[in-house]
Backbone as numpy.savetxt, mean C-alpha at the origin, in Angstrom:
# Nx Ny Nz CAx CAy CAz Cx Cy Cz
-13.78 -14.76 6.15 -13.45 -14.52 7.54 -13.81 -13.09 7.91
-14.52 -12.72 8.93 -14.87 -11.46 9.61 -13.76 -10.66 9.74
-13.71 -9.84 10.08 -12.69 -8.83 9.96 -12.64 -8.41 11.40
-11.49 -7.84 12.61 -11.96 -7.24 13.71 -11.80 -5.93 13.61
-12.83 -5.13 13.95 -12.18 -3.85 13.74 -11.59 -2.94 15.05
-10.44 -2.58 14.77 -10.14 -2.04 15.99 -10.13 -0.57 15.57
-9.45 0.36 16.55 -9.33 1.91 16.60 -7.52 2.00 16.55
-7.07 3.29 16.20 -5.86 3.15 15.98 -5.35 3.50 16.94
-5.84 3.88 18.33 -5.74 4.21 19.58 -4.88 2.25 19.73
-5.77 1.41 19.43 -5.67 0.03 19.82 -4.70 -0.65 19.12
-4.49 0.11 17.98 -3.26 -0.63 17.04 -2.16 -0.59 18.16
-1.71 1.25 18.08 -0.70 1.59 18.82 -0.28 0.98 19.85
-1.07 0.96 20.83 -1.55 0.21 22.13 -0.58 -1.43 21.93
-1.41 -2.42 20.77 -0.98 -3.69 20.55 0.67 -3.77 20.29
0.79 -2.66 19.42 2.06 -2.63 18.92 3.38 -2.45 19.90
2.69 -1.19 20.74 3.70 -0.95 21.61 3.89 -1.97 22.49
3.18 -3.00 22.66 3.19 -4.45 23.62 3.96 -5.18 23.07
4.26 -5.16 22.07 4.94 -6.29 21.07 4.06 -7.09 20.09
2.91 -6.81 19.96 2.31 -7.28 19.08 2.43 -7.25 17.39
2.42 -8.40 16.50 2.80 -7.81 15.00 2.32 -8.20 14.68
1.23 -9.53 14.95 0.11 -10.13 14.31 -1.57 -8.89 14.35
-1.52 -8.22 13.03 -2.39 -7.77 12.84 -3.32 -8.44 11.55
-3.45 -9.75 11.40 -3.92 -10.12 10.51 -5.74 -10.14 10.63
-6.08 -9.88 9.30 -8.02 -10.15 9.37 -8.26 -8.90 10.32
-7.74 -7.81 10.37 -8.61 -6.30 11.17 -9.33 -5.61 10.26
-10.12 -4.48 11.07 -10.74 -3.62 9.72 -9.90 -1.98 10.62
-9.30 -1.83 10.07 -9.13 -0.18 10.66 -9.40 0.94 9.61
-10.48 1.68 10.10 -10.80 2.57 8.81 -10.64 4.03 9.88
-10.87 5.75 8.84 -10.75 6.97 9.24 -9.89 7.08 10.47
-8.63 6.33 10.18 -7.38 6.44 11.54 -6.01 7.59 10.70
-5.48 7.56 11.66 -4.45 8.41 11.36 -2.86 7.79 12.14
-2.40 7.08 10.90 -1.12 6.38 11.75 0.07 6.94 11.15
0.03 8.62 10.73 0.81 9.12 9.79 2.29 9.01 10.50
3.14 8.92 9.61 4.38 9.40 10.69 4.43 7.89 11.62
4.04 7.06 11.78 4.41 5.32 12.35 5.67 4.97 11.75
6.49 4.13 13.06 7.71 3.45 12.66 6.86 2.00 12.34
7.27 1.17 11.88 6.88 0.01 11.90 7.26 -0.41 11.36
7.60 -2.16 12.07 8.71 -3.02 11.95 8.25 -4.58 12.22
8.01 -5.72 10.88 7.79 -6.63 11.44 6.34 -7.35 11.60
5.29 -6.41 11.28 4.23 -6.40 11.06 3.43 -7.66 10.16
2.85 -8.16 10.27 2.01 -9.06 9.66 0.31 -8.59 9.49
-0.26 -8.20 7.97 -1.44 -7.38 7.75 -2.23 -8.64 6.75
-1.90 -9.59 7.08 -2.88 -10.74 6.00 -4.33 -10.90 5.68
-4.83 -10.01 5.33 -6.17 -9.98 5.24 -6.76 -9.02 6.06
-5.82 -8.13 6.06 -6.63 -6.74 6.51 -7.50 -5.89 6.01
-8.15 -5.16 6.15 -8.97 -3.64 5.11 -8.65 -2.68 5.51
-7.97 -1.70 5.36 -7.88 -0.17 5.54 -8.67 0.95 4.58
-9.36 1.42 5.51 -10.39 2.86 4.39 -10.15 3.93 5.46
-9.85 4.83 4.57 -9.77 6.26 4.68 -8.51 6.17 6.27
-7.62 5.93 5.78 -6.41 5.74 6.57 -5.13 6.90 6.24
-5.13 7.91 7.29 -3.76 8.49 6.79 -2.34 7.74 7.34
-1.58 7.44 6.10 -0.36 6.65 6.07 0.64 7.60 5.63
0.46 8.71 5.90 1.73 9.97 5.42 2.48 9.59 5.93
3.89 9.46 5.38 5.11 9.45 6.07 5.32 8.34 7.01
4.78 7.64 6.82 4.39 6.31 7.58 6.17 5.33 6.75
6.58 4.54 8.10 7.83 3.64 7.79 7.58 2.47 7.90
7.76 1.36 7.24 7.12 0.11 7.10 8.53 -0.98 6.73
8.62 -1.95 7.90 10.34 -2.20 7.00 9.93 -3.48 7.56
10.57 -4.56 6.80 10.44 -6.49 6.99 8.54 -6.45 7.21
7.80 -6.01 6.44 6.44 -6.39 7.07 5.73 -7.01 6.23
4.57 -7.88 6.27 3.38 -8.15 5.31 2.13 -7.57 5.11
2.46 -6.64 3.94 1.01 -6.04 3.81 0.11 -6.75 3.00
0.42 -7.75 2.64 -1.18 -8.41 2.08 -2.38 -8.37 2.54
-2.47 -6.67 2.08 -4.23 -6.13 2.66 -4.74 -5.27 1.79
-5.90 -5.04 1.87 -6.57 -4.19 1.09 -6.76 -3.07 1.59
-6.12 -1.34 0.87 -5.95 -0.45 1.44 -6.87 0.64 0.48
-7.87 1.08 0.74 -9.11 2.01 0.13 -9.00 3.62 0.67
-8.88 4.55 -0.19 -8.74 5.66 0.11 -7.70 5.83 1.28
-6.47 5.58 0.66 -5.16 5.95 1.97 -4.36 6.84 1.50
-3.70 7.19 2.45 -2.73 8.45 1.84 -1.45 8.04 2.47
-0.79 7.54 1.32 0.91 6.88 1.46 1.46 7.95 0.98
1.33 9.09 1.03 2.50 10.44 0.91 4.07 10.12 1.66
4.41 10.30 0.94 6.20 10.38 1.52 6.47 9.30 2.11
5.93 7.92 2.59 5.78 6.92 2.90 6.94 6.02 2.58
7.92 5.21 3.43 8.87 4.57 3.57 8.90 2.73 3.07
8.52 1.79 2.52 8.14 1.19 2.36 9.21 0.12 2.27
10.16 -0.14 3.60 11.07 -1.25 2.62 11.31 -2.86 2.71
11.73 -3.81 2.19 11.39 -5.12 2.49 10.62 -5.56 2.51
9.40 -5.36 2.43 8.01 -5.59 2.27 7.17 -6.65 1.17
7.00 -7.60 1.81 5.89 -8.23 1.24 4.36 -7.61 1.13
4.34 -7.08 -0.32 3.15 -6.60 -0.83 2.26 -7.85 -2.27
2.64 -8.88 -1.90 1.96 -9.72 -2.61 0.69 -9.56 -2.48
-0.42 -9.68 -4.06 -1.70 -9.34 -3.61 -2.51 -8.49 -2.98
-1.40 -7.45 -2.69 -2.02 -6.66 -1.97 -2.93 -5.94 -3.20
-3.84 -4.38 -2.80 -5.05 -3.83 -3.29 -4.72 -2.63 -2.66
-4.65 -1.86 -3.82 -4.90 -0.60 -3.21 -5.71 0.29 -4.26
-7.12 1.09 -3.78 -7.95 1.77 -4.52 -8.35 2.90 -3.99
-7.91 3.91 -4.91 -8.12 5.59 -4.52 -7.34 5.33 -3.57
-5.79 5.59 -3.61 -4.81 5.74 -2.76 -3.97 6.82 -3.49
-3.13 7.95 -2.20 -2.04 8.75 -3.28 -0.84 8.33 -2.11
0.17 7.82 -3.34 1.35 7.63 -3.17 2.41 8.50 -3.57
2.24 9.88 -3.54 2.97 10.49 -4.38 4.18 10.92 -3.12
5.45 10.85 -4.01 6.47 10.92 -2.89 6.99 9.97 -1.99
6.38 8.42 -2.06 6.36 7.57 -1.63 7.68 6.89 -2.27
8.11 6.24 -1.39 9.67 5.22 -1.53 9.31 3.93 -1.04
8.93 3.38 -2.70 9.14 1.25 -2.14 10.21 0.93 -2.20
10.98 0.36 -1.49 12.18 -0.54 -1.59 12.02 -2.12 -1.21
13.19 -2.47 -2.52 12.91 -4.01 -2.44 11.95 -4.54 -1.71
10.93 -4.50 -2.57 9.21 -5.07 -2.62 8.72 -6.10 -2.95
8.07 -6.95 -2.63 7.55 -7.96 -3.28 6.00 -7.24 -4.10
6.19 -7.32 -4.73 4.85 -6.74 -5.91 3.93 -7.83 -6.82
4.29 -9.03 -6.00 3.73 -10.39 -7.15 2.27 -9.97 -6.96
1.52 -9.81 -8.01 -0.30 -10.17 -8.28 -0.61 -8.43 -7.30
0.42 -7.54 -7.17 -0.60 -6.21 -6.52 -0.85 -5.72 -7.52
-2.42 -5.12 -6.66 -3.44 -4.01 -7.79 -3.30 -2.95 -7.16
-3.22 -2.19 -8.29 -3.21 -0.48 -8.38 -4.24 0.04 -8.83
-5.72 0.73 -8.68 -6.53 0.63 -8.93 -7.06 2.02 -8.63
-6.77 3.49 -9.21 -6.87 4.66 -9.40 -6.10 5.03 -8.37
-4.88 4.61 -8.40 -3.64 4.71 -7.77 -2.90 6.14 -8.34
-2.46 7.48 -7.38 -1.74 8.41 -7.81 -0.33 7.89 -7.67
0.46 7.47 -8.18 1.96 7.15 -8.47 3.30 8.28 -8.38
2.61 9.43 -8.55 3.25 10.89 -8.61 5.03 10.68 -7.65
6.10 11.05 -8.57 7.25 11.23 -7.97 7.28 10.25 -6.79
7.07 8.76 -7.38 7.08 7.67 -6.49 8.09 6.81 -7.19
9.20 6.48 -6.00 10.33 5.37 -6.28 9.71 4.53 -6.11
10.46 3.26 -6.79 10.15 1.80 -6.78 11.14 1.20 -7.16
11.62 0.15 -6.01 12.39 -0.89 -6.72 11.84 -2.23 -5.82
11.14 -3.10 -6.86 10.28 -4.11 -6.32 11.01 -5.38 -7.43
10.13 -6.62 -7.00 10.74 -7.88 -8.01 9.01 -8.67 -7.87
8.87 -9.62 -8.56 7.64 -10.24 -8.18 7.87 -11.54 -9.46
6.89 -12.15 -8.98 7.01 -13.85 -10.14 5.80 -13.30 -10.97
4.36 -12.58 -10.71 3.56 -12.17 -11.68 3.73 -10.68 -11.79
3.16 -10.42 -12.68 3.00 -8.54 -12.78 2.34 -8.17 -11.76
2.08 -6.63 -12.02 1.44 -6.11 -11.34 0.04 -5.41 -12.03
-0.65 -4.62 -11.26 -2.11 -4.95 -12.17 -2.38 -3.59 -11.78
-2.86 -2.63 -13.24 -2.84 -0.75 -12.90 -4.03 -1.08 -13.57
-4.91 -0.01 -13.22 -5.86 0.68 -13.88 -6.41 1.68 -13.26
-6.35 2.82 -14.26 -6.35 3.97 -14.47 -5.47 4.70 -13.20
-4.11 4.71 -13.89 -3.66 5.27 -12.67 -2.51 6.25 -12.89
-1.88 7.20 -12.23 -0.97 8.26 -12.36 0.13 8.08 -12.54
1.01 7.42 -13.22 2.17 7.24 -13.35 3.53 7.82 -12.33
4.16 7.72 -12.31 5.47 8.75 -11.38 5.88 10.05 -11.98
5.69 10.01 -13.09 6.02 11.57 -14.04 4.52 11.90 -14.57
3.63 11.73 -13.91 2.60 12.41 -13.90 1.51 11.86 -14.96
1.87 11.18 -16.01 0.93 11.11 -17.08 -0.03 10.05 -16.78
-1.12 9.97 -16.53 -2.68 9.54 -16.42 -2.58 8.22 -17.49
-2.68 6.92 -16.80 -2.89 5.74 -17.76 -4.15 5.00 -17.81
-5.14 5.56 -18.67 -6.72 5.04 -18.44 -6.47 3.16 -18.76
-7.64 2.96 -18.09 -8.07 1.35 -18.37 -7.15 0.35 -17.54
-7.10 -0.48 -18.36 -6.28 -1.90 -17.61 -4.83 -2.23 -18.24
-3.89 -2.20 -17.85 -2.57 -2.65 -18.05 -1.92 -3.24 -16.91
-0.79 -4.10 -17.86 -0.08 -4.77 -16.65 1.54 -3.69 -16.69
1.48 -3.18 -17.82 3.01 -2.20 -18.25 2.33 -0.73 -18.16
3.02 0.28 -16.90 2.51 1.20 -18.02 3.16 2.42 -18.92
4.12 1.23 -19.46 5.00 2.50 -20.24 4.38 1.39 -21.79
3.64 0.79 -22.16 3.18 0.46 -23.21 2.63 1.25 -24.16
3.17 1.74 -25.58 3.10 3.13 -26.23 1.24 3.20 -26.30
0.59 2.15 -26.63 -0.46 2.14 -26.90 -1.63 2.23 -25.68
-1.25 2.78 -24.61 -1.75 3.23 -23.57 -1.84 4.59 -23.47
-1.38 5.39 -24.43 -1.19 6.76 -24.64 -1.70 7.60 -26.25
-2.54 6.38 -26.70 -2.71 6.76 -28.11 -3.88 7.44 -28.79
């Protein structure tokens, strides 16, 4: 399915109308830092080069693919993140709460002084990525406190 791409001028715009169906968009080099958001539906979205600093996200579906974003200090709660993708993203400082995390990829993901309290029916899927206390986990894991990821 095509993607629409809008401007984040147009997100805002939709949102402030009442809109929450943002499913299948492409929004790339936007800046939605600092957004309340509530309710949201992202099913097959793409985000590249998106600042998400401090960005609040509560009851929403992010099942989207998010490429070079910056979830700094970022609020994250209730959230369906099934499947979601995220590559070359920094989350550092970032707060997930009660998450759905079934089948998400982390995929040179900075993790840095990032809470999490998520649940999911599959794992979740890291490679090469920054842990929350800083230590660098090369390759593919589904754990990454597995001793032999550090050896």
């Amino acid at each position: 399915m095509d993607k629409k791409k809008i401007t984040a001028k147009q997100f805002f715009r939709r949102y402030e109308k009442g809109e929450r169906d943002f499913q299948h968009i492409l929004l790339e080099y936007a800046d939605l830092s600092g957004a309340e958001l509530q309710g949201i539906e992202m099913g097959g979205a793409q985000f590249n080069y998106v600042n998400l600093s401090g960005i609040k996200l509560k009851d929403c579906n992010l099942s989207a693919t998010f490429t070079y974003c910056n979830f700094t200090n970022a609020k994250i709660e209730f959230c369906n993140l099934e499947s979601t993708r995220f590559f070359d993203c920094d989350f550092t400082k970032a707060t997930l709460t009660s998450v759905n995390l079934t089948s998400t990829y982390f995929t040179r993901v900075n993790l840095q002084r990032t809470r999490t309290s998520g649940f999911g029916e599959s794992p979740c899927r890291f490679r090469d990525v920054i842990r929350e206390d800083g230590v660098f986990v090369p390759g593919f894991t589904f754990d990454l406190y597995i001793k032999n990821n550090f050896a």
